[in-house]
Short mmCIF file of N, CA, C and O in Angstrom, two decimals:
data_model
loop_
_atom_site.label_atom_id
_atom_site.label_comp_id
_atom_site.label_asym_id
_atom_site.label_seq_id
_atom_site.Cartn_x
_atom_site.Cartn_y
_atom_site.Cartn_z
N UNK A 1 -88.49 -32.51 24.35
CA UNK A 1 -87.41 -33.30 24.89
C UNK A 1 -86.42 -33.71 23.81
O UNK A 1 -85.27 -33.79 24.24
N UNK A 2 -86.56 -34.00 22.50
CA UNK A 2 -86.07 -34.22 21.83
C UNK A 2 -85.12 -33.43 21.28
O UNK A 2 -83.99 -33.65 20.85
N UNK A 3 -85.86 -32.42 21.37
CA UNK A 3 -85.21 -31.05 21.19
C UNK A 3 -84.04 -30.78 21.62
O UNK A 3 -83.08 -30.92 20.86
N UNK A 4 -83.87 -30.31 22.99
CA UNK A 4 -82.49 -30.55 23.79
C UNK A 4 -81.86 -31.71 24.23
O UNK A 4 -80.99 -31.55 25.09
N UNK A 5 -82.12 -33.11 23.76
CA UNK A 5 -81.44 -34.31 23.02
C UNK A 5 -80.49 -33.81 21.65
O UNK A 5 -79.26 -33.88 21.69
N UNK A 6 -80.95 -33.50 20.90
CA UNK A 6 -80.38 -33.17 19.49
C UNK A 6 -79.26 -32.09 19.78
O UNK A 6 -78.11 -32.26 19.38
N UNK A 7 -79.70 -30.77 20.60
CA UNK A 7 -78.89 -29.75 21.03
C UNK A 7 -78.07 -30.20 21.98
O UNK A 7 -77.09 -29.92 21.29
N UNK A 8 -77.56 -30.69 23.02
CA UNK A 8 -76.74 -31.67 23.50
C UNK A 8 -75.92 -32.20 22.90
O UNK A 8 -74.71 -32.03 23.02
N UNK A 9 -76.61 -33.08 22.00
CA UNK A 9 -75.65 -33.67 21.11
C UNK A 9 -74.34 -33.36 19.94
O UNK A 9 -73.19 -33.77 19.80
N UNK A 10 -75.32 -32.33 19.16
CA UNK A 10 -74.84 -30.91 18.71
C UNK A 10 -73.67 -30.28 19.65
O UNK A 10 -72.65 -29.91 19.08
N UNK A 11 -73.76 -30.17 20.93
CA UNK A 11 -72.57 -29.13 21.27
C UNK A 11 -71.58 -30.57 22.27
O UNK A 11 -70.48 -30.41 22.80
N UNK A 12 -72.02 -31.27 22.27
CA UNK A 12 -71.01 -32.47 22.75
C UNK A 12 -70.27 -33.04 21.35
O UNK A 12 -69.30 -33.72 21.71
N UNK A 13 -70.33 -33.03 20.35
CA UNK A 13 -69.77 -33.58 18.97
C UNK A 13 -68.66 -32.16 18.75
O UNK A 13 -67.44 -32.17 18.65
N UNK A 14 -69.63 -30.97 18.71
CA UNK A 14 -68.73 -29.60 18.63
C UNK A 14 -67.01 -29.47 19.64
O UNK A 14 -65.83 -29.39 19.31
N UNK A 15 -67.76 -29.50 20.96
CA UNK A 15 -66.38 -29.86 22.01
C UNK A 15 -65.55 -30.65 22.19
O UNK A 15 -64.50 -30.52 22.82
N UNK A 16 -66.23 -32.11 21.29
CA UNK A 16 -65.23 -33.23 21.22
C UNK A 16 -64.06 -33.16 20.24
O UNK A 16 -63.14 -33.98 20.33
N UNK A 17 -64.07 -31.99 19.10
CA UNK A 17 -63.20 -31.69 18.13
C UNK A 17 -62.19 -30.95 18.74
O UNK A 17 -62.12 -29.95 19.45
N UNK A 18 -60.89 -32.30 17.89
CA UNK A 18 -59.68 -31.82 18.26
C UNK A 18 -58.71 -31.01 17.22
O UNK A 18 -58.44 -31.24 16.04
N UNK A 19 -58.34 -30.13 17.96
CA UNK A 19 -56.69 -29.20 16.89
C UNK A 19 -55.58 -30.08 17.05
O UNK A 19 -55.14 -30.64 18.05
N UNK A 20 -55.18 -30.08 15.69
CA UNK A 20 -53.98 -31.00 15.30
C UNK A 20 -52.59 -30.21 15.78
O UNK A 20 -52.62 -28.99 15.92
N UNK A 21 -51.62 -30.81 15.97
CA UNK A 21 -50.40 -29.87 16.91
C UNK A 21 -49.80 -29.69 16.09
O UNK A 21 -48.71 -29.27 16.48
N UNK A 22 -49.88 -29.79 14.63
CA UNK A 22 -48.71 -29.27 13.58
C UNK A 22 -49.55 -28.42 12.51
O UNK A 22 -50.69 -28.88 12.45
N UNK A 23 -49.44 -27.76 11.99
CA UNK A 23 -50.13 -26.73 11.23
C UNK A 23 -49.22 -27.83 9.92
O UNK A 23 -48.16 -28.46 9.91
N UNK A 24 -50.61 -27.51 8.69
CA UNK A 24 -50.03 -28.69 7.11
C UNK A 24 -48.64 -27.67 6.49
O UNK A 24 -47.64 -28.14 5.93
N UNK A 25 -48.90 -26.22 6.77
CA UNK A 25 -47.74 -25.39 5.92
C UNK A 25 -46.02 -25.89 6.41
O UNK A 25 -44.96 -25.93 5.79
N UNK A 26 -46.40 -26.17 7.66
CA UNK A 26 -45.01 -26.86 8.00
C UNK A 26 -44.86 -27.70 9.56
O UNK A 26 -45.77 -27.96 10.35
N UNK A 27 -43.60 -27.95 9.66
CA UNK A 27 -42.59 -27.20 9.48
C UNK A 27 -41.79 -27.52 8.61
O UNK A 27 -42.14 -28.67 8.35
N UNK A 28 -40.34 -27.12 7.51
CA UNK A 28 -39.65 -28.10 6.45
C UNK A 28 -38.57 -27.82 6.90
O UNK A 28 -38.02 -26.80 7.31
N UNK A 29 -38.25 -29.14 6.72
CA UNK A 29 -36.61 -28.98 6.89
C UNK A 29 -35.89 -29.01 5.70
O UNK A 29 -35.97 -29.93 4.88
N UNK A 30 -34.92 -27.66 5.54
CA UNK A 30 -33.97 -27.59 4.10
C UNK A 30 -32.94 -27.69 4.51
O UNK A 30 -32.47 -27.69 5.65
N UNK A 31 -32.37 -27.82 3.06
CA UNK A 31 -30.78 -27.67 2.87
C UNK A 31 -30.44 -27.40 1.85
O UNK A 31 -31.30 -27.29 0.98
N UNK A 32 -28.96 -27.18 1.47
CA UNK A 32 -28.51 -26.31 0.24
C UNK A 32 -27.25 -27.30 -0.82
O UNK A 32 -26.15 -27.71 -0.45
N UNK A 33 -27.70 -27.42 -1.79
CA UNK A 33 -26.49 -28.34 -2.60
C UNK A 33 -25.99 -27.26 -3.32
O UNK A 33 -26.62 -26.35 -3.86
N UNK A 34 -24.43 -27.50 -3.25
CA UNK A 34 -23.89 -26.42 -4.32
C UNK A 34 -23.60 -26.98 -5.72
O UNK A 34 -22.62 -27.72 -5.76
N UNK A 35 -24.36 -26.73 -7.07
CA UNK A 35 -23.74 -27.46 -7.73
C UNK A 35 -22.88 -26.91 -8.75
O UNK A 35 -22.90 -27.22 -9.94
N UNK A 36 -21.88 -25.83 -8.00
CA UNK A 36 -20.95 -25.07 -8.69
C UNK A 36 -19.50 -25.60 -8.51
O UNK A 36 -19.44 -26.69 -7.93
N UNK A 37 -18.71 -25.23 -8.76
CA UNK A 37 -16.71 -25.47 -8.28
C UNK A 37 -15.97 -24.99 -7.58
O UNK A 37 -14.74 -24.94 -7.54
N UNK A 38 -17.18 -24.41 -6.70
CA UNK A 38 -16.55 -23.06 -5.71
C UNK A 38 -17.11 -23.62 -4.83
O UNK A 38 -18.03 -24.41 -5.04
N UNK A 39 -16.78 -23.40 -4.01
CA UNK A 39 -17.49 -23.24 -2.57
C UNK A 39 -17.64 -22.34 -1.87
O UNK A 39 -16.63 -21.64 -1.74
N UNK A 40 -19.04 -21.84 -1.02
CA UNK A 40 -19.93 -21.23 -0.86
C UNK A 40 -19.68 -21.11 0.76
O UNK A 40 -19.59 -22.11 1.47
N UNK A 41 -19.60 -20.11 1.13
CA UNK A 41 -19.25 -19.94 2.75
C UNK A 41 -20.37 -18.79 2.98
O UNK A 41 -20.93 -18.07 2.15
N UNK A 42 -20.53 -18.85 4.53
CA UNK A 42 -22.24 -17.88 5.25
C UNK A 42 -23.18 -18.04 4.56
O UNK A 42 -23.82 -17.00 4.36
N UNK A 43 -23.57 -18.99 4.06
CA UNK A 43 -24.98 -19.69 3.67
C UNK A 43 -25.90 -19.06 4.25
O UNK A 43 -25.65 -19.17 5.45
N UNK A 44 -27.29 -18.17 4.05
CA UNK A 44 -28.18 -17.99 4.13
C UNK A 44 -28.79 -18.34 3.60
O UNK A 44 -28.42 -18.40 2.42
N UNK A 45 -30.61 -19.01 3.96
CA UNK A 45 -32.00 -19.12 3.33
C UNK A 45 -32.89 -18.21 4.03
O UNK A 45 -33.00 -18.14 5.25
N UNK A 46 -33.50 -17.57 3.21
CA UNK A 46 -34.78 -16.66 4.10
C UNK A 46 -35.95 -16.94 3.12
O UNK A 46 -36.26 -16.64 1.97
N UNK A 47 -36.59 -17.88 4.46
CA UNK A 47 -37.94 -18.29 3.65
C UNK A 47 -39.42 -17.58 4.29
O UNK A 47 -39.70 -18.05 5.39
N UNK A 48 -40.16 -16.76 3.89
CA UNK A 48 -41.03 -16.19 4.00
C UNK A 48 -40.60 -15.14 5.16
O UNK A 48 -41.45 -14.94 6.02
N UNK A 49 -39.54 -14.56 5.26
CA UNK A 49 -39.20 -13.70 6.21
C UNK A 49 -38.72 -14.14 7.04
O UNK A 49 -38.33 -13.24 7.78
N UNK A 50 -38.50 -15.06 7.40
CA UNK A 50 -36.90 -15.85 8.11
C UNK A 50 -35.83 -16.46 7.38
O UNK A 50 -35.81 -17.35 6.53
N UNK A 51 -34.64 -15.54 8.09
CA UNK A 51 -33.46 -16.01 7.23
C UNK A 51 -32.63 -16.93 8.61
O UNK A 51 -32.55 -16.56 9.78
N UNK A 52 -32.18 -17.97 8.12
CA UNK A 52 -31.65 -18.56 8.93
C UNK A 52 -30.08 -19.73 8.53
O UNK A 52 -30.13 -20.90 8.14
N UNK A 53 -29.25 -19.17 8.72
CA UNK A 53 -27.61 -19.66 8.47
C UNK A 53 -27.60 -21.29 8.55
O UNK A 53 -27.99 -21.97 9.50
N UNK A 54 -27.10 -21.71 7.42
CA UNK A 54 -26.77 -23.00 6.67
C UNK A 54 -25.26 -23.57 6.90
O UNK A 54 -24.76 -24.65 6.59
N UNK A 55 -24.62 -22.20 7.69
CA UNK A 55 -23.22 -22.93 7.20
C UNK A 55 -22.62 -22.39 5.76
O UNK A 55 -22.85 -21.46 4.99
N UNK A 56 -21.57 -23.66 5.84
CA UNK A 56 -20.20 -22.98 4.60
C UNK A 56 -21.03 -24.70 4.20
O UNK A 56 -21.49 -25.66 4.82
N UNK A 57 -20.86 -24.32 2.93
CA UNK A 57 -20.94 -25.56 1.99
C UNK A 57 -19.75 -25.85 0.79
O UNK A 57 -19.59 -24.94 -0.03
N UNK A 58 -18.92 -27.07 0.66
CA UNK A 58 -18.06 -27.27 0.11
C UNK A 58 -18.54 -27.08 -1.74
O UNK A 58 -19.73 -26.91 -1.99
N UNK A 59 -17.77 -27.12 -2.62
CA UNK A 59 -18.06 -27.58 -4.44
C UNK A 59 -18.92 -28.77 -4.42
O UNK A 59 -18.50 -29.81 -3.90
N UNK A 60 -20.23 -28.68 -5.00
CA UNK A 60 -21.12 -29.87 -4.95
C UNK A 60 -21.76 -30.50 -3.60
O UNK A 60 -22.78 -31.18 -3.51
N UNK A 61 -21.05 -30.16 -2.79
CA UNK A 61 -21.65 -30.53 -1.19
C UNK A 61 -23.26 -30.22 -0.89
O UNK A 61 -24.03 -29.70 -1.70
N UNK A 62 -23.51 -30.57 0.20
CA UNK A 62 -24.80 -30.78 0.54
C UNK A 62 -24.37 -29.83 1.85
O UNK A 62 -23.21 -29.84 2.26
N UNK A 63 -25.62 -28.84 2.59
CA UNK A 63 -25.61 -28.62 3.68
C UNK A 63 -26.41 -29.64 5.01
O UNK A 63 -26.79 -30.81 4.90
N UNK A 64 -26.49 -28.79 6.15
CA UNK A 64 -27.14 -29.89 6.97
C UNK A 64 -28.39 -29.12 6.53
O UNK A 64 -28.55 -28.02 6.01
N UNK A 65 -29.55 -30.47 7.11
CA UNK A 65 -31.01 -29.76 7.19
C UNK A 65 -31.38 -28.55 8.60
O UNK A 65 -31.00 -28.70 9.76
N UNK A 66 -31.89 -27.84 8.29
CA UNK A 66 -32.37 -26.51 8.85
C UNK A 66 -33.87 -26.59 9.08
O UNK A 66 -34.69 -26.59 8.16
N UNK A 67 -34.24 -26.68 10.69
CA UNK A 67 -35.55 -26.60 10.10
C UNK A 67 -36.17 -25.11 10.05
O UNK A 67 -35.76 -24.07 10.56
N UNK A 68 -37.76 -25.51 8.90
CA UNK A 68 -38.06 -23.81 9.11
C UNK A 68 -39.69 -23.66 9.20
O UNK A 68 -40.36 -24.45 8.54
N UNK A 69 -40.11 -23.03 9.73
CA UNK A 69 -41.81 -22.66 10.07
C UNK A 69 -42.62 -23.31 8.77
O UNK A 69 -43.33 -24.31 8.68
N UNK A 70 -42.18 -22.23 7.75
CA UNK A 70 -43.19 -22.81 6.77
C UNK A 70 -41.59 -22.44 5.26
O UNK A 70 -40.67 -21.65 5.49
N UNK A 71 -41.68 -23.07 4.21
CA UNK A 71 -40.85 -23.20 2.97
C UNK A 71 -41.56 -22.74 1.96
O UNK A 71 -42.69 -22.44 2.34
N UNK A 72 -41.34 -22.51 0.52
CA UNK A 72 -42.02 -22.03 -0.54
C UNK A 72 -40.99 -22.81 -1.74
O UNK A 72 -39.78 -22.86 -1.52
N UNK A 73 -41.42 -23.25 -2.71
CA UNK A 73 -40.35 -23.69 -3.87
C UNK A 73 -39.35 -22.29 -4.31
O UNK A 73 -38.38 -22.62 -4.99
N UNK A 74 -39.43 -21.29 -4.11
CA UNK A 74 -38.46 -20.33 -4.24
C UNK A 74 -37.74 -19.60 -2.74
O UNK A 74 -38.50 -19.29 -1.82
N UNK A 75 -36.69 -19.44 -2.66
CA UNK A 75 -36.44 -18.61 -1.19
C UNK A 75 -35.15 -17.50 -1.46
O UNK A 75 -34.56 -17.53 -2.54
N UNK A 76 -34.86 -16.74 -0.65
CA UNK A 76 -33.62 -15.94 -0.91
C UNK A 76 -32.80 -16.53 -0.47
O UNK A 76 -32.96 -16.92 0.69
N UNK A 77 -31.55 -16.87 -1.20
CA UNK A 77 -29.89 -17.54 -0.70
C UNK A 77 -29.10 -16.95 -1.10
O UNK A 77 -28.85 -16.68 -2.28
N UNK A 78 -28.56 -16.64 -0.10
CA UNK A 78 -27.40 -15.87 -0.20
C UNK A 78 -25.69 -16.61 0.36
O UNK A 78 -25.57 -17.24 1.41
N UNK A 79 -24.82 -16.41 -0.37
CA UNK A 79 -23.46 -17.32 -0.01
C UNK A 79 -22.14 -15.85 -0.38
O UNK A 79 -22.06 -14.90 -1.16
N UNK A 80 -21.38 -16.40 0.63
CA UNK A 80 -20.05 -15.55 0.28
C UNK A 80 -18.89 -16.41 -0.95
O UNK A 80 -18.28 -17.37 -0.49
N UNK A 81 -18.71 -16.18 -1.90
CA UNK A 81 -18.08 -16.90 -2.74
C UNK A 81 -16.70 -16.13 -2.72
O UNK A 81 -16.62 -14.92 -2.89
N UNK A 82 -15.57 -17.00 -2.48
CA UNK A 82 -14.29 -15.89 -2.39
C UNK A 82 -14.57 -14.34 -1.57
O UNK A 82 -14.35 -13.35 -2.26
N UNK A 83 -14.89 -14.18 -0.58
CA UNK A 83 -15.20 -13.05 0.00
C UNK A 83 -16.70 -12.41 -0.20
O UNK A 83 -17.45 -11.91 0.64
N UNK A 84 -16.85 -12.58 -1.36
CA UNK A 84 -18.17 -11.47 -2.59
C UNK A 84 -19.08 -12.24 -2.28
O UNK A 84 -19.04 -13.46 -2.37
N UNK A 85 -20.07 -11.52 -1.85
CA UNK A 85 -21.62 -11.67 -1.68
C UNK A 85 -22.62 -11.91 -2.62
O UNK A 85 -23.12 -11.00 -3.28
N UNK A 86 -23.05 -13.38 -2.72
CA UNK A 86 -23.51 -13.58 -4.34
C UNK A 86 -25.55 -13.81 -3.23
O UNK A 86 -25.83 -13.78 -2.04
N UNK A 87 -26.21 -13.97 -4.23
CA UNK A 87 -27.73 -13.90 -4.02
C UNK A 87 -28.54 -14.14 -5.13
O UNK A 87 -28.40 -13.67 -6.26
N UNK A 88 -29.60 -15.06 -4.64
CA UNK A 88 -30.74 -15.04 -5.86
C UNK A 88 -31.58 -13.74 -6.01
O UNK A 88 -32.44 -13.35 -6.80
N UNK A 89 -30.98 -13.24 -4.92
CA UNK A 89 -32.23 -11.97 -4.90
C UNK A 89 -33.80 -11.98 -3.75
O UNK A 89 -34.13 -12.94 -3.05
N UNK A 90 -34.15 -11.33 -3.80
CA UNK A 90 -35.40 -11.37 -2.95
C UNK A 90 -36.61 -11.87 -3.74
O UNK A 90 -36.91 -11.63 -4.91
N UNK A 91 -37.22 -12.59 -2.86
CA UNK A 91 -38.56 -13.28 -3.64
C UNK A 91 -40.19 -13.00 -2.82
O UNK A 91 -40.21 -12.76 -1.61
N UNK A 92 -41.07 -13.05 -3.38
CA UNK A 92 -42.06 -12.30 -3.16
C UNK A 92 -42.99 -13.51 -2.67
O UNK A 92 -43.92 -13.68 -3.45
N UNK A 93 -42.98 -14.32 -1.69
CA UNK A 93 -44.23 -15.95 -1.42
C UNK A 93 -45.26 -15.37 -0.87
O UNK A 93 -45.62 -15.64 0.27
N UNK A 94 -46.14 -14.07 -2.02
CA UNK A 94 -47.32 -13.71 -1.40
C UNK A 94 -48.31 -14.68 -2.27
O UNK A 94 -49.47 -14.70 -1.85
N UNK A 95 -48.11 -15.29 -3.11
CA UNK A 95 -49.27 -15.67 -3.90
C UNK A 95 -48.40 -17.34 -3.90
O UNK A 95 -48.84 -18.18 -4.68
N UNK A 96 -47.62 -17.60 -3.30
CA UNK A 96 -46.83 -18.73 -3.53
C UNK A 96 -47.22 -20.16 -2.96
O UNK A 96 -47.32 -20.02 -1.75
N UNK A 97 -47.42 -21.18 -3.24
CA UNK A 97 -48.33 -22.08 -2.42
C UNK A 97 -46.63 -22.69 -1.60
O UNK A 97 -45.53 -22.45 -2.10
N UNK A 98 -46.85 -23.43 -0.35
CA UNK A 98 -45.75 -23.66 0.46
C UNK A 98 -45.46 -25.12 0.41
O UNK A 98 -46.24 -25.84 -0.22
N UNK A 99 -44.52 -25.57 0.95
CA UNK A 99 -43.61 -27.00 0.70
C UNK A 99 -44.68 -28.27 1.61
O UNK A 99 -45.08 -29.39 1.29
N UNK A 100 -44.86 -27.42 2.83
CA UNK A 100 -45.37 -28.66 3.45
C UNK A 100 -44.68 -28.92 4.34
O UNK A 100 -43.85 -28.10 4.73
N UNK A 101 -44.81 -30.14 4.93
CA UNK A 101 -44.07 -31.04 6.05
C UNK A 101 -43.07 -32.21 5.58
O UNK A 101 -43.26 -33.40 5.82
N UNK A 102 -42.06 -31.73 4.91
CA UNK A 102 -41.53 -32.31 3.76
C UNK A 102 -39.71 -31.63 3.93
O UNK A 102 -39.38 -30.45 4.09
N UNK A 103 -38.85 -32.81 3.84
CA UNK A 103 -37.35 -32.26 3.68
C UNK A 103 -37.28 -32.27 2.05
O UNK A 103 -37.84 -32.87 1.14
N UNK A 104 -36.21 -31.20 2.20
CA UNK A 104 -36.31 -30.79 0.60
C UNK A 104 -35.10 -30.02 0.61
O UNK A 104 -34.53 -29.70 1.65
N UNK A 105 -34.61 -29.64 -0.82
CA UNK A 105 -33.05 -29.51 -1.28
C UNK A 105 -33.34 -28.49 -2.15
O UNK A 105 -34.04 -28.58 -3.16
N UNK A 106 -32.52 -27.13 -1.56
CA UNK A 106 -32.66 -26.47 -2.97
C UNK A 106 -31.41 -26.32 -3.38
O UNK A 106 -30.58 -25.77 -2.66
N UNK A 107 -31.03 -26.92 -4.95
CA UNK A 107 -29.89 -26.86 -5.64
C UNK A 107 -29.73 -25.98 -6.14
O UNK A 107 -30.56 -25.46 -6.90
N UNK A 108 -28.73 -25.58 -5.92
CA UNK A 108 -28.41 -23.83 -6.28
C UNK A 108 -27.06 -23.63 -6.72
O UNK A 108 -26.25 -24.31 -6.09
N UNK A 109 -26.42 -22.68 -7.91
CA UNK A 109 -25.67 -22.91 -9.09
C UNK A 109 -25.40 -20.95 -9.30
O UNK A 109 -26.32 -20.16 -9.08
N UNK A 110 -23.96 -20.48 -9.76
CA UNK A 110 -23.92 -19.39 -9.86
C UNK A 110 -24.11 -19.17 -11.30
O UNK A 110 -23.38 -19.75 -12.10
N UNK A 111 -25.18 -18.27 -11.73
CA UNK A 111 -25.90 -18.26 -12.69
C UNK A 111 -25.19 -16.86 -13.39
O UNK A 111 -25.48 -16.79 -14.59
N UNK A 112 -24.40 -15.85 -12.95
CA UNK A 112 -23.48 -14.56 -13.46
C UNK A 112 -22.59 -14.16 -12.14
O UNK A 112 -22.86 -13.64 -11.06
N UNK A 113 -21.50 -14.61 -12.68
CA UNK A 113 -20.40 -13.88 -11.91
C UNK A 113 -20.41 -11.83 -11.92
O UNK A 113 -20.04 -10.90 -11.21
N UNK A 114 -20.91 -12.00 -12.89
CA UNK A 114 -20.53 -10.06 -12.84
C UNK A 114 -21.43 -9.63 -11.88
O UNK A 114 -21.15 -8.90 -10.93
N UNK A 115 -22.67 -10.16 -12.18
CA UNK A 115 -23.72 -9.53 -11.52
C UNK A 115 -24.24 -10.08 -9.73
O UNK A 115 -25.22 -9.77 -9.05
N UNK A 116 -22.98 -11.08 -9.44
CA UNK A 116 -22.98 -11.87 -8.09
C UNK A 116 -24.59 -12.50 -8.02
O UNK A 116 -25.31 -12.02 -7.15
N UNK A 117 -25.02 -13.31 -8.70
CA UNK A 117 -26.10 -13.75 -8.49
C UNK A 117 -25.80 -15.29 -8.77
O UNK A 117 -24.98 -15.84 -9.52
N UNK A 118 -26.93 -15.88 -7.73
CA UNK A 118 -27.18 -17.23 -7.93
C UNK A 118 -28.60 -17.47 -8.36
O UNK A 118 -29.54 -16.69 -8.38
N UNK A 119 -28.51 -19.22 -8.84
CA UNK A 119 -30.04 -19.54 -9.02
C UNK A 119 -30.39 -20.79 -8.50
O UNK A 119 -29.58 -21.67 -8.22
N UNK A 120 -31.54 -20.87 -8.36
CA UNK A 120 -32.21 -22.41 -7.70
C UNK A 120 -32.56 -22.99 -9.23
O UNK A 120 -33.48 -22.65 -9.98
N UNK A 121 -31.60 -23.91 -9.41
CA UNK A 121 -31.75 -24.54 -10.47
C UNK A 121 -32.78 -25.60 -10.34
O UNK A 121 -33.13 -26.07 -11.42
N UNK A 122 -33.39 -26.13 -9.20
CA UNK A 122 -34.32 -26.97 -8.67
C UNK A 122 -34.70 -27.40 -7.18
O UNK A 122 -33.82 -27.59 -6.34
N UNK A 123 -35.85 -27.53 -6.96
CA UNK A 123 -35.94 -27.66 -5.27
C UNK A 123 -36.85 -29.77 -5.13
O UNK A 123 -37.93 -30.31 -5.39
N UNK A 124 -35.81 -30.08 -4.70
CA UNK A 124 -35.81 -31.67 -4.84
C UNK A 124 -36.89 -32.11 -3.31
O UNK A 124 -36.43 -31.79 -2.21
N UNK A 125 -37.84 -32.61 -3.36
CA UNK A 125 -38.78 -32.88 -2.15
C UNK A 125 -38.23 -34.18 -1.98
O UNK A 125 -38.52 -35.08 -2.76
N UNK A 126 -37.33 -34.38 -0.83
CA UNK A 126 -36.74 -35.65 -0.55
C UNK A 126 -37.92 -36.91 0.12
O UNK A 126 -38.51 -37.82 -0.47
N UNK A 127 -37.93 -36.52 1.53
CA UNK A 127 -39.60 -37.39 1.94
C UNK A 127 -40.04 -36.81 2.85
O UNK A 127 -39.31 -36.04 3.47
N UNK A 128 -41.55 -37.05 3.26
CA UNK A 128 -42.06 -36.58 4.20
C UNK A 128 -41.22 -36.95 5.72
O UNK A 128 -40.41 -37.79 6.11
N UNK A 129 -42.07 -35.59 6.35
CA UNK A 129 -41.08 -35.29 7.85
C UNK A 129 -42.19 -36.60 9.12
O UNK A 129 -43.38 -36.90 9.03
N UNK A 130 -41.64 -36.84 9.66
CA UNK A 130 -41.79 -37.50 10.29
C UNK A 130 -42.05 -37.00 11.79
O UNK A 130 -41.06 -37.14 12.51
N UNK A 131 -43.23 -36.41 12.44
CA UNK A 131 -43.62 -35.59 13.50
C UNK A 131 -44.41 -35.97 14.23
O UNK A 131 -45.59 -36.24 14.01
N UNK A 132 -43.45 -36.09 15.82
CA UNK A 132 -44.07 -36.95 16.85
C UNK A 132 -44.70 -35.98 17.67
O UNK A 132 -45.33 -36.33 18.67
#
């Protein structure tokens, strides 16, 4: 009797466990500071294989927040500067640990005009997201 007391109990403790409705990798909400003298028009971020449009961002401006599945401290951004298609390039978040549930800023700066590239000069974790 005791027996299937204990086993009972065992699978009533098992069924009583609940799944949480937000997965910890995300979701994050970003945005893009320019901290160049130009301004940056067709804003792209593609973070782990979603790229998703930011907008035109003014010299030093801030974009709006974007939200996104899951973030990584590195992402691909891409901006039209005077027409020309500038980019950090493609980034690899196979081994990359992720942002979290967290708004966050990646400041980004044109690092060679010849070679149309930008860089994330830093990714600023503003505060945790707030998920009802």
């Amino acid at each position: 009797m005791k027996k299937y007391f204990v086993i009972a109990m065992i699978l009533l403790s098992v069924l009583a466990c609940k799944k949480t409705k937000f997965s910890p990798e995300g979701p994050t909400d970003v945005r893009v500071h320019n901290l160049s003298d130009l301004a940056f028009t067709e804003v792209t971020v593609n973070t782990n294989g979603t790229a998703l449009p930011m907008g035109d961002v003014g010299a030093g401006d801030y974009s709006e927040y974007v939200r996104f599945e899951k973030a990584f401290p590195k992402a691909e951004i891409s901006a039209k500067i005077n027409g020309i298609l500038f980019t950090t390039g493609a980034v690899n978040t196979t081994y990359m640990q992720y942002i979290g549930q967290d708004r966050i800023t990646y400041e980004v700066y044109i690092s060679n005009v010849d070679r149309k590239e930008l860089t994330i000069n830093n990714v600023v974790i503003e505060e945790p997201l707030v998920l009802k």
